[in-house]
């Protein structure tokens, strides 16, 4: 059972990594032809023909495309208010808030069912037990569907999970929800967060340089959101890494570096905390005699881990001074138990 679970997780990580590589991030938004062009039928009778250039909805916007001073930089309660559906951002915001409320409703139902479990008859074939299992499964599926964590990477920008986590209420429900998820669902949740790390509000506007340059009210709110993410989202989603294999660690590590601007996100506390967990587990598995699920670590996986570490070091070359917090941030607590 443990072996089959490990095999499923490895296949899932590999499938997500392959999907991310097959659909790379767009470097910019295609705007050419967006206003149409002029087609002249004759010198006296020009005729305007609107030809809007088609582009997939899954465009990824670089940091340079976000104008400084934009209202969304200061809207830290749902930081992607203006970045959801470009046709109707207000509707996208309402959709995210509605999803958060639906997840809360489903989690409350799950917790109620757990409390009722003690009163069930001991016979597993009893109709009451079967009815309880059906209701529990439906409530869990409803919460998972509303979270939208399994939506393919790069289908939308930002990813629905990133919009979900841009609200404080969305962050707070994660530990209560993860308690009911399967190991495969937790892996999918963690993988989606890693693949969209740079679009999280705590990374886009949580760098040490931005916090120091912004106003005191914005900096205080951003620190509150970062602390909430570190203590509510990261521990439950990364807890399974303490027992997972080096193959999965390598897959998540590669996905993190391929899908994110490493030099940028490493200026934030969440990215530093995440890489600390990832590198710590990787170093432990590379020790002589290390095992994962009772299986010795493969030599090829150790080599891949060393290659990924070298790639990380090269990506951060010239940026090491900026990834360490200033003296004013040293006193900020980071979860060292993860």
mmCIF file of C-alpha atoms in Angstrom:
data_model
loop_
_atom_site.group_PDB
_atom_site.id
_atom_site.type_symbol
_atom_site.label_atom_id
_atom_site.label_comp_id
_atom_site.label_asym_id
_atom_site.label_seq_id
_atom_site.Cartn_x
_atom_site.Cartn_y
_atom_site.Cartn_z
ATOM 1 C CA UNK A 1 0.000 0.000 0.000
ATOM 2 C CA UNK A 2 2.850 2.362 0.866
ATOM 3 C CA UNK A 3 4.689 1.424 -2.320
ATOM 4 C CA UNK A 4 1.630 2.035 -4.502
ATOM 5 C CA UNK A 5 1.035 5.395 -2.818
ATOM 6 C CA UNK A 6 4.644 6.416 -3.479
ATOM 7 C CA UNK A 7 4.370 5.330 -7.111
ATOM 8 C CA UNK A 8 1.167 7.369 -7.579
ATOM 9 C CA UNK A 9 2.799 10.484 -6.103
ATOM 10 C CA UNK A 10 5.858 10.089 -8.326
ATOM 11 C CA UNK A 11 3.706 9.688 -11.432
ATOM 12 C CA UNK A 12 1.631 12.713 -10.459
ATOM 13 C CA UNK A 13 4.678 14.952 -9.965
ATOM 14 C CA UNK A 14 6.188 13.783 -13.260
ATOM 15 C CA UNK A 15 2.919 14.436 -15.097
ATOM 16 C CA UNK A 16 2.667 17.959 -13.695
ATOM 17 C CA UNK A 17 6.322 18.712 -14.472
ATOM 18 C CA UNK A 18 5.861 17.488 -18.054
ATOM 19 C CA UNK A 19 2.722 19.607 -18.421
ATOM 20 C CA UNK A 20 4.550 22.696 -17.163
ATOM 21 C CA UNK A 21 7.408 22.126 -19.590
ATOM 22 C CA UNK A 22 5.038 21.522 -22.487
ATOM 23 C CA UNK A 23 3.225 24.812 -21.814
ATOM 24 C CA UNK A 24 5.947 27.334 -20.860
ATOM 25 C CA UNK A 25 5.242 30.729 -19.364
ATOM 26 C CA UNK A 26 4.582 33.545 -21.780
ATOM 27 C CA UNK A 27 7.205 36.244 -21.475
ATOM 28 C CA UNK A 28 4.836 39.045 -22.347
ATOM 29 C CA UNK A 29 1.281 39.875 -23.318
ATOM 30 C CA UNK A 30 0.722 39.957 -27.075
ATOM 31 C CA UNK A 31 -0.768 43.365 -27.766
ATOM 32 C CA UNK A 32 0.115 43.713 -31.436
ATOM 33 C CA UNK A 33 -3.003 44.079 -33.539
ATOM 34 C CA UNK A 34 -5.271 44.439 -30.529
ATOM 35 C CA UNK A 35 -6.677 47.721 -31.854
ATOM 36 C CA UNK A 36 -7.172 46.387 -35.362
ATOM 37 C CA UNK A 37 -5.655 47.577 -38.629
ATOM 38 C CA UNK A 38 -6.696 49.590 -41.648
ATOM 39 C CA UNK A 39 -7.397 47.791 -44.937
ATOM 40 C CA UNK A 40 -7.623 50.273 -47.821
ATOM 41 C CA UNK A 41 -9.951 49.233 -50.625
ATOM 42 C CA UNK A 42 -9.211 52.341 -52.646
ATOM 43 C CA UNK A 43 -7.504 55.667 -52.297
ATOM 44 C CA UNK A 44 -10.828 57.453 -51.868
ATOM 45 C CA UNK A 45 -12.687 54.874 -49.839
ATOM 46 C CA UNK A 46 -10.600 53.478 -46.997
ATOM 47 C CA UNK A 47 -12.348 50.755 -45.053
ATOM 48 C CA UNK A 48 -11.509 49.871 -41.478
ATOM 49 C CA UNK A 49 -11.329 46.184 -40.747
ATOM 50 C CA UNK A 50 -11.003 45.130 -37.132
ATOM 51 C CA UNK A 51 -8.880 42.012 -36.819
ATOM 52 C CA UNK A 52 -8.181 41.253 -33.197
ATOM 53 C CA UNK A 53 -5.188 39.020 -32.836
ATOM 54 C CA UNK A 54 -6.142 35.835 -31.024
ATOM 55 C CA UNK A 55 -4.102 34.664 -28.087
ATOM 56 C CA UNK A 56 -4.740 31.953 -25.541
ATOM 57 C CA UNK A 57 -6.355 32.975 -22.289
ATOM 58 C CA UNK A 58 -3.453 31.350 -20.489
ATOM 59 C CA UNK A 59 -1.107 34.292 -20.848
ATOM 60 C CA UNK A 60 1.441 34.886 -18.159
ATOM 61 C CA UNK A 61 2.331 38.438 -17.259
ATOM 62 C CA UNK A 62 5.854 39.314 -16.216
ATOM 63 C CA UNK A 63 6.642 41.587 -13.298
ATOM 64 C CA UNK A 64 7.552 44.371 -15.697
ATOM 65 C CA UNK A 65 3.992 44.341 -17.068
ATOM 66 C CA UNK A 66 2.548 45.373 -13.700
ATOM 67 C CA UNK A 67 2.708 49.183 -13.559
ATOM 68 C CA UNK A 68 4.192 50.682 -10.443
ATOM 69 C CA UNK A 69 1.595 52.537 -8.430
ATOM 70 C CA UNK A 70 -1.189 50.310 -9.748
ATOM 71 C CA UNK A 71 -4.125 50.029 -7.312
ATOM 72 C CA UNK A 72 -3.617 46.294 -7.048
ATOM 73 C CA UNK A 73 -0.201 46.823 -5.492
ATOM 74 C CA UNK A 74 -1.930 48.404 -2.517
ATOM 75 C CA UNK A 75 -4.968 46.124 -2.483
ATOM 76 C CA UNK A 76 -3.540 43.433 -0.253
ATOM 77 C CA UNK A 77 -6.937 42.014 0.613
ATOM 78 C CA UNK A 78 -7.401 40.002 -2.551
ATOM 79 C CA UNK A 79 -4.327 41.243 -4.312
ATOM 80 C CA UNK A 80 -5.368 39.991 -7.731
ATOM 81 C CA UNK A 81 -8.556 42.028 -7.899
ATOM 82 C CA UNK A 82 -7.587 43.477 -11.263
ATOM 83 C CA UNK A 83 -5.762 40.469 -12.671
ATOM 84 C CA UNK A 84 -8.356 37.744 -13.010
ATOM 85 C CA UNK A 85 -10.625 37.764 -16.002
ATOM 86 C CA UNK A 86 -9.584 40.894 -17.901
ATOM 87 C CA UNK A 87 -13.091 41.206 -19.304
ATOM 88 C CA UNK A 88 -14.691 41.425 -15.875
ATOM 89 C CA UNK A 89 -12.244 41.512 -12.931
ATOM 90 C CA UNK A 90 -15.026 42.308 -10.462
ATOM 91 C CA UNK A 91 -16.817 39.103 -11.454
ATOM 92 C CA UNK A 92 -13.597 37.140 -11.018
ATOM 93 C CA UNK A 93 -13.163 38.589 -7.533
ATOM 94 C CA UNK A 94 -16.726 37.637 -6.602
ATOM 95 C CA UNK A 95 -16.151 34.153 -7.968
ATOM 96 C CA UNK A 96 -13.052 33.711 -5.776
ATOM 97 C CA UNK A 97 -14.846 34.979 -2.670
ATOM 98 C CA UNK A 98 -17.756 32.665 -3.394
ATOM 99 C CA UNK A 99 -15.352 29.724 -3.720
ATOM 100 C CA UNK A 100 -13.801 30.582 -0.351
ATOM 101 C CA UNK A 101 -17.231 30.636 1.294
ATOM 102 C CA UNK A 102 -18.138 27.314 -0.330
ATOM 103 C CA UNK A 103 -14.910 25.731 0.941
ATOM 104 C CA UNK A 104 -15.676 26.979 4.453
ATOM 105 C CA UNK A 105 -19.174 25.489 4.235
ATOM 106 C CA UNK A 106 -17.820 22.140 3.055
ATOM 107 C CA UNK A 107 -15.120 22.053 5.764
ATOM 108 C CA UNK A 108 -17.696 22.836 8.468
ATOM 109 C CA UNK A 109 -19.749 19.937 7.153
ATOM 110 C CA UNK A 110 -16.688 17.650 7.225
ATOM 111 C CA UNK A 111 -15.928 18.620 10.815
ATOM 112 C CA UNK A 112 -19.532 17.988 11.815
ATOM 113 C CA UNK A 113 -19.420 14.528 10.231
ATOM 114 C CA UNK A 114 -16.190 13.728 12.105
ATOM 115 C CA UNK A 115 -17.922 14.584 15.376
ATOM 116 C CA UNK A 116 -20.838 12.311 14.436
ATOM 117 C CA UNK A 117 -18.506 9.431 13.588
ATOM 118 C CA UNK A 118 -18.220 8.350 17.245
ATOM 119 C CA UNK A 119 -21.941 7.578 17.353
ATOM 120 C CA UNK A 120 -21.865 5.233 14.347
ATOM 121 C CA UNK A 121 -22.344 1.480 14.825
ATOM 122 C CA UNK A 122 -19.128 -0.607 14.735
ATOM 123 C CA UNK A 123 -20.316 -2.687 11.752
ATOM 124 C CA UNK A 124 -18.795 -1.208 8.588
ATOM 125 C CA UNK A 125 -21.612 -2.657 6.446
ATOM 126 C CA UNK A 126 -24.328 -0.937 8.465
ATOM 127 C CA UNK A 127 -26.479 1.445 6.330
ATOM 128 C CA UNK A 128 -25.728 4.323 8.708
ATOM 129 C CA UNK A 129 -21.988 3.832 8.204
ATOM 130 C CA UNK A 130 -22.374 3.661 4.436
ATOM 131 C CA UNK A 131 -24.490 6.808 4.467
ATOM 132 C CA UNK A 132 -21.859 8.592 6.581
ATOM 133 C CA UNK A 133 -19.105 7.585 4.164
ATOM 134 C CA UNK A 134 -21.131 8.875 1.228
ATOM 135 C CA UNK A 135 -21.786 12.229 2.876
ATOM 136 C CA UNK A 136 -18.162 12.585 3.950
ATOM 137 C CA UNK A 137 -16.895 11.807 0.446
ATOM 138 C CA UNK A 138 -19.320 14.268 -1.141
ATOM 139 C CA UNK A 139 -18.354 17.070 1.256
ATOM 140 C CA UNK A 140 -14.648 16.449 0.676
ATOM 141 C CA UNK A 141 -15.094 16.413 -3.089
ATOM 142 C CA UNK A 142 -17.093 19.645 -2.918
ATOM 143 C CA UNK A 143 -14.327 21.374 -0.950
ATOM 144 C CA UNK A 144 -11.633 20.081 -3.299
ATOM 145 C CA UNK A 145 -13.543 21.178 -6.386
ATOM 146 C CA UNK A 146 -14.091 24.697 -5.042
ATOM 147 C CA UNK A 147 -10.394 25.001 -4.151
ATOM 148 C CA UNK A 148 -9.609 24.404 -7.846
ATOM 149 C CA UNK A 149 -6.089 23.236 -7.039
ATOM 150 C CA UNK A 150 -6.137 20.497 -9.661
ATOM 151 C CA UNK A 151 -6.683 22.858 -12.595
ATOM 152 C CA UNK A 152 -3.795 22.410 -15.072
ATOM 153 C CA UNK A 153 -0.892 24.785 -14.629
ATOM 154 C CA UNK A 154 -0.848 27.712 -17.112
ATOM 155 C CA UNK A 155 -4.548 27.431 -17.970
ATOM 156 C CA UNK A 156 -5.237 30.832 -16.411
ATOM 157 C CA UNK A 157 -3.231 33.688 -14.974
ATOM 158 C CA UNK A 158 -3.130 33.928 -12.120
ATOM 159 C CA UNK A 159 -4.039 30.363 -11.207
ATOM 160 C CA UNK A 160 -7.342 30.065 -9.275
ATOM 161 C CA UNK A 161 -5.442 28.732 -6.268
ATOM 162 C CA UNK A 162 -3.215 31.837 -6.246
ATOM 163 C CA UNK A 163 -6.329 34.024 -6.243
ATOM 164 C CA UNK A 164 -7.828 31.869 -3.483
ATOM 165 C CA UNK A 165 -4.722 32.330 -1.324
ATOM 166 C CA UNK A 166 -4.573 36.084 -1.953
ATOM 167 C CA UNK A 167 -7.338 36.496 0.646
ATOM 168 C CA UNK A 168 -6.612 36.071 4.357
ATOM 169 C CA UNK A 169 -9.697 33.925 4.748
ATOM 170 C CA UNK A 170 -8.457 31.641 1.987
ATOM 171 C CA UNK A 171 -5.148 31.147 3.769
ATOM 172 C CA UNK A 172 -6.785 30.402 7.131
ATOM 173 C CA UNK A 173 -8.932 27.530 5.865
ATOM 174 C CA UNK A 174 -6.028 25.532 4.375
ATOM 175 C CA UNK A 175 -4.901 23.693 7.569
ATOM 176 C CA UNK A 176 -8.484 22.715 8.392
ATOM 177 C CA UNK A 177 -9.009 21.450 4.839
ATOM 178 C CA UNK A 178 -5.711 19.560 4.492
ATOM 179 C CA UNK A 179 -6.692 17.484 7.532
ATOM 180 C CA UNK A 180 -9.372 15.806 5.362
ATOM 181 C CA UNK A 181 -7.450 15.454 2.079
ATOM 182 C CA UNK A 182 -5.728 12.346 0.771
ATOM 183 C CA UNK A 183 -1.949 12.265 0.301
ATOM 184 C CA UNK A 184 -2.426 12.585 -3.471
ATOM 185 C CA UNK A 185 -4.569 15.691 -3.031
ATOM 186 C CA UNK A 186 -2.041 17.251 -0.638
ATOM 187 C CA UNK A 187 0.679 16.571 -3.200
ATOM 188 C CA UNK A 188 -1.403 18.178 -5.940
ATOM 189 C CA UNK A 189 -2.053 21.201 -3.704
ATOM 190 C CA UNK A 190 1.638 21.576 -2.851
ATOM 191 C CA UNK A 191 2.690 21.137 -6.478
ATOM 192 C CA UNK A 192 0.267 23.817 -7.675
ATOM 193 C CA UNK A 193 1.489 26.260 -5.020
ATOM 194 C CA UNK A 194 5.115 25.606 -6.001
ATOM 195 C CA UNK A 195 4.429 26.013 -9.717
ATOM 196 C CA UNK A 196 2.690 29.352 -9.108
ATOM 197 C CA UNK A 197 4.900 30.587 -6.274
ATOM 198 C CA UNK A 198 5.852 33.910 -7.854
ATOM 199 C CA UNK A 199 2.190 34.826 -8.406
ATOM 200 C CA UNK A 200 1.299 34.437 -4.726
ATOM 201 C CA UNK A 201 0.577 37.764 -3.024
ATOM 202 C CA UNK A 202 3.198 37.047 -0.351
ATOM 203 C CA UNK A 203 5.848 36.759 -3.085
ATOM 204 C CA UNK A 204 4.747 39.403 -5.575
ATOM 205 C CA UNK A 205 4.622 42.121 -2.931
ATOM 206 C CA UNK A 206 6.456 40.483 -0.044
ATOM 207 C CA UNK A 207 10.094 41.009 -0.970
ATOM 208 C CA UNK A 208 12.347 42.616 1.594
ATOM 209 C CA UNK A 209 13.040 45.549 -0.720
ATOM 210 C CA UNK A 210 9.376 46.221 -1.429
ATOM 211 C CA UNK A 211 8.394 46.044 2.240
ATOM 212 C CA UNK A 212 11.115 48.482 3.186
ATOM 213 C CA UNK A 213 10.242 50.958 0.415
ATOM 214 C CA UNK A 214 6.467 50.869 0.853
ATOM 215 C CA UNK A 215 4.433 52.836 3.366
ATOM 216 C CA UNK A 216 4.134 51.662 6.938
ATOM 217 C CA UNK A 217 0.471 50.637 6.558
ATOM 218 C CA UNK A 218 1.159 48.562 3.434
ATOM 219 C CA UNK A 219 4.280 47.010 4.971
ATOM 220 C CA UNK A 220 2.404 46.074 8.148
ATOM 221 C CA UNK A 221 -0.434 44.485 6.180
ATOM 222 C CA UNK A 222 1.992 42.596 3.971
ATOM 223 C CA UNK A 223 3.882 41.275 7.010
ATOM 224 C CA UNK A 224 0.593 40.087 8.465
ATOM 225 C CA UNK A 225 -0.263 38.236 5.241
ATOM 226 C CA UNK A 226 3.223 36.718 5.063
ATOM 227 C CA UNK A 227 3.080 35.510 8.665
ATOM 228 C CA UNK A 228 -0.338 34.023 8.011
ATOM 229 C CA UNK A 229 0.950 32.177 4.937
ATOM 230 C CA UNK A 230 3.998 30.864 6.804
ATOM 231 C CA UNK A 231 1.996 29.532 9.743
ATOM 232 C CA UNK A 232 -1.275 28.474 8.064
ATOM 233 C CA UNK A 233 -0.435 27.332 4.529
ATOM 234 C CA UNK A 234 3.144 26.077 4.482
ATOM 235 C CA UNK A 235 3.269 23.646 7.465
ATOM 236 C CA UNK A 236 0.321 21.431 6.443
ATOM 237 C CA UNK A 237 1.197 21.435 2.737
ATOM 238 C CA UNK A 238 4.885 20.668 3.264
ATOM 239 C CA UNK A 239 4.545 18.215 6.149
ATOM 240 C CA UNK A 240 4.537 15.167 3.862
ATOM 241 C CA UNK A 241 7.961 16.153 2.468
ATOM 242 C CA UNK A 242 9.594 14.846 5.637
ATOM 243 C CA UNK A 243 8.821 11.289 4.487
ATOM 244 C CA UNK A 244 8.760 11.518 0.710
ATOM 245 C CA UNK A 245 11.307 10.186 -1.769
ATOM 246 C CA UNK A 246 14.197 12.030 -3.391
ATOM 247 C CA UNK A 247 12.535 11.588 -6.782
ATOM 248 C CA UNK A 248 9.549 13.670 -5.674
ATOM 249 C CA UNK A 249 11.826 16.203 -3.981
ATOM 250 C CA UNK A 250 13.781 16.576 -7.234
ATOM 251 C CA UNK A 251 10.574 16.946 -9.231
ATOM 252 C CA UNK A 252 9.245 19.695 -6.975
ATOM 253 C CA UNK A 253 12.649 21.390 -6.889
ATOM 254 C CA UNK A 254 12.887 21.387 -10.704
ATOM 255 C CA UNK A 255 9.330 22.644 -11.033
ATOM 256 C CA UNK A 256 10.009 25.502 -8.615
ATOM 257 C CA UNK A 257 13.043 26.712 -10.566
ATOM 258 C CA UNK A 258 11.471 26.258 -13.983
ATOM 259 C CA UNK A 259 8.168 28.005 -13.274
ATOM 260 C CA UNK A 260 9.391 30.904 -11.111
ATOM 261 C CA UNK A 261 11.830 33.778 -11.227
ATOM 262 C CA UNK A 262 14.104 32.305 -8.567
ATOM 263 C CA UNK A 263 16.212 35.431 -8.038
ATOM 264 C CA UNK A 264 13.015 37.393 -7.333
ATOM 265 C CA UNK A 265 11.057 35.009 -5.108
ATOM 266 C CA UNK A 266 14.117 34.209 -3.009
ATOM 267 C CA UNK A 267 13.875 37.739 -1.605
ATOM 268 C CA UNK A 268 10.774 36.648 0.308
ATOM 269 C CA UNK A 269 10.411 34.747 3.560
ATOM 270 C CA UNK A 270 8.017 32.099 2.151
ATOM 271 C CA UNK A 271 10.472 31.136 -0.603
ATOM 272 C CA UNK A 272 13.366 30.940 1.855
ATOM 273 C CA UNK A 273 11.305 28.780 4.209
ATOM 274 C CA UNK A 274 10.198 26.504 1.365
ATOM 275 C CA UNK A 275 13.695 25.975 -0.008
ATOM 276 C CA UNK A 276 15.000 25.341 3.511
ATOM 277 C CA UNK A 277 12.562 22.440 3.842
ATOM 278 C CA UNK A 278 13.290 21.133 0.353
ATOM 279 C CA UNK A 279 17.077 21.330 0.622
ATOM 280 C CA UNK A 280 17.021 19.885 4.135
ATOM 281 C CA UNK A 281 15.088 16.819 3.033
ATOM 282 C CA UNK A 282 17.291 16.448 -0.043
ATOM 283 C CA UNK A 283 20.467 16.574 2.063
ATOM 284 C CA UNK A 284 19.060 14.004 4.509
ATOM 285 C CA UNK A 285 18.218 11.558 1.696
ATOM 286 C CA UNK A 286 21.700 11.873 0.202
ATOM 287 C CA UNK A 287 23.328 10.611 3.387
ATOM 288 C CA UNK A 288 24.790 7.078 3.269
ATOM 289 C CA UNK A 289 22.186 4.466 4.142
ATOM 290 C CA UNK A 290 19.228 6.822 3.723
ATOM 291 C CA UNK A 291 15.864 5.282 2.828
ATOM 292 C CA UNK A 292 12.490 6.569 1.649
ATOM 293 C CA UNK A 293 9.496 4.268 2.186
ATOM 294 C CA UNK A 294 12.018 1.531 2.982
ATOM 295 C CA UNK A 295 13.661 1.837 -0.448
ATOM 296 C CA UNK A 296 17.324 2.874 -0.789
ATOM 297 C CA UNK A 297 17.963 6.125 -2.630
ATOM 298 C CA UNK A 298 18.953 5.655 -6.273
ATOM 299 C CA UNK A 299 22.366 6.950 -7.353
ATOM 300 C CA UNK A 300 20.863 8.689 -10.384
ATOM 301 C CA UNK A 301 18.467 10.613 -8.147
ATOM 302 C CA UNK A 302 21.400 11.794 -6.009
ATOM 303 C CA UNK A 303 23.168 13.000 -9.154
ATOM 304 C CA UNK A 304 20.031 14.854 -10.294
ATOM 305 C CA UNK A 305 19.730 16.481 -6.886
ATOM 306 C CA UNK A 306 23.309 17.747 -7.103
ATOM 307 C CA UNK A 307 22.655 19.113 -10.589
ATOM 308 C CA UNK A 308 19.550 20.961 -9.386
ATOM 309 C CA UNK A 309 21.485 22.453 -6.486
ATOM 310 C CA UNK A 310 24.185 23.686 -8.876
ATOM 311 C CA UNK A 311 21.500 25.189 -11.090
ATOM 312 C CA UNK A 312 19.996 26.984 -8.086
ATOM 313 C CA UNK A 313 23.397 28.346 -7.101
ATOM 314 C CA UNK A 314 24.012 29.636 -10.639
ATOM 315 C CA UNK A 315 20.547 31.218 -10.756
ATOM 316 C CA UNK A 316 21.245 33.148 -7.566
ATOM 317 C CA UNK A 317 24.774 34.205 -8.504
ATOM 318 C CA UNK A 318 24.970 37.963 -8.170
ATOM 319 C CA UNK A 319 21.788 38.085 -6.056
ATOM 320 C CA UNK A 320 22.961 36.623 -2.756
ATOM 321 C CA UNK A 321 23.071 40.001 -1.036
ATOM 322 C CA UNK A 322 19.402 40.633 -1.804
ATOM 323 C CA UNK A 323 18.039 37.295 -0.575
ATOM 324 C CA UNK A 324 19.027 37.904 3.032
ATOM 325 C CA UNK A 325 16.557 39.935 5.108
ATOM 326 C CA UNK A 326 17.614 43.356 6.383
ATOM 327 C CA UNK A 327 18.374 43.794 10.072
ATOM 328 C CA UNK A 328 14.832 45.070 10.720
ATOM 329 C CA UNK A 329 13.410 41.716 9.559
ATOM 330 C CA UNK A 330 15.705 39.440 11.543
ATOM 331 C CA UNK A 331 13.393 39.500 14.527
ATOM 332 C CA UNK A 332 10.442 38.321 12.404
ATOM 333 C CA UNK A 333 9.685 34.717 13.345
ATOM 334 C CA UNK A 334 9.853 32.005 10.727
ATOM 335 C CA UNK A 335 8.519 28.507 11.269
ATOM 336 C CA UNK A 336 11.580 26.478 12.080
ATOM 337 C CA UNK A 337 9.648 23.298 12.823
ATOM 338 C CA UNK A 338 8.731 22.571 9.237
#
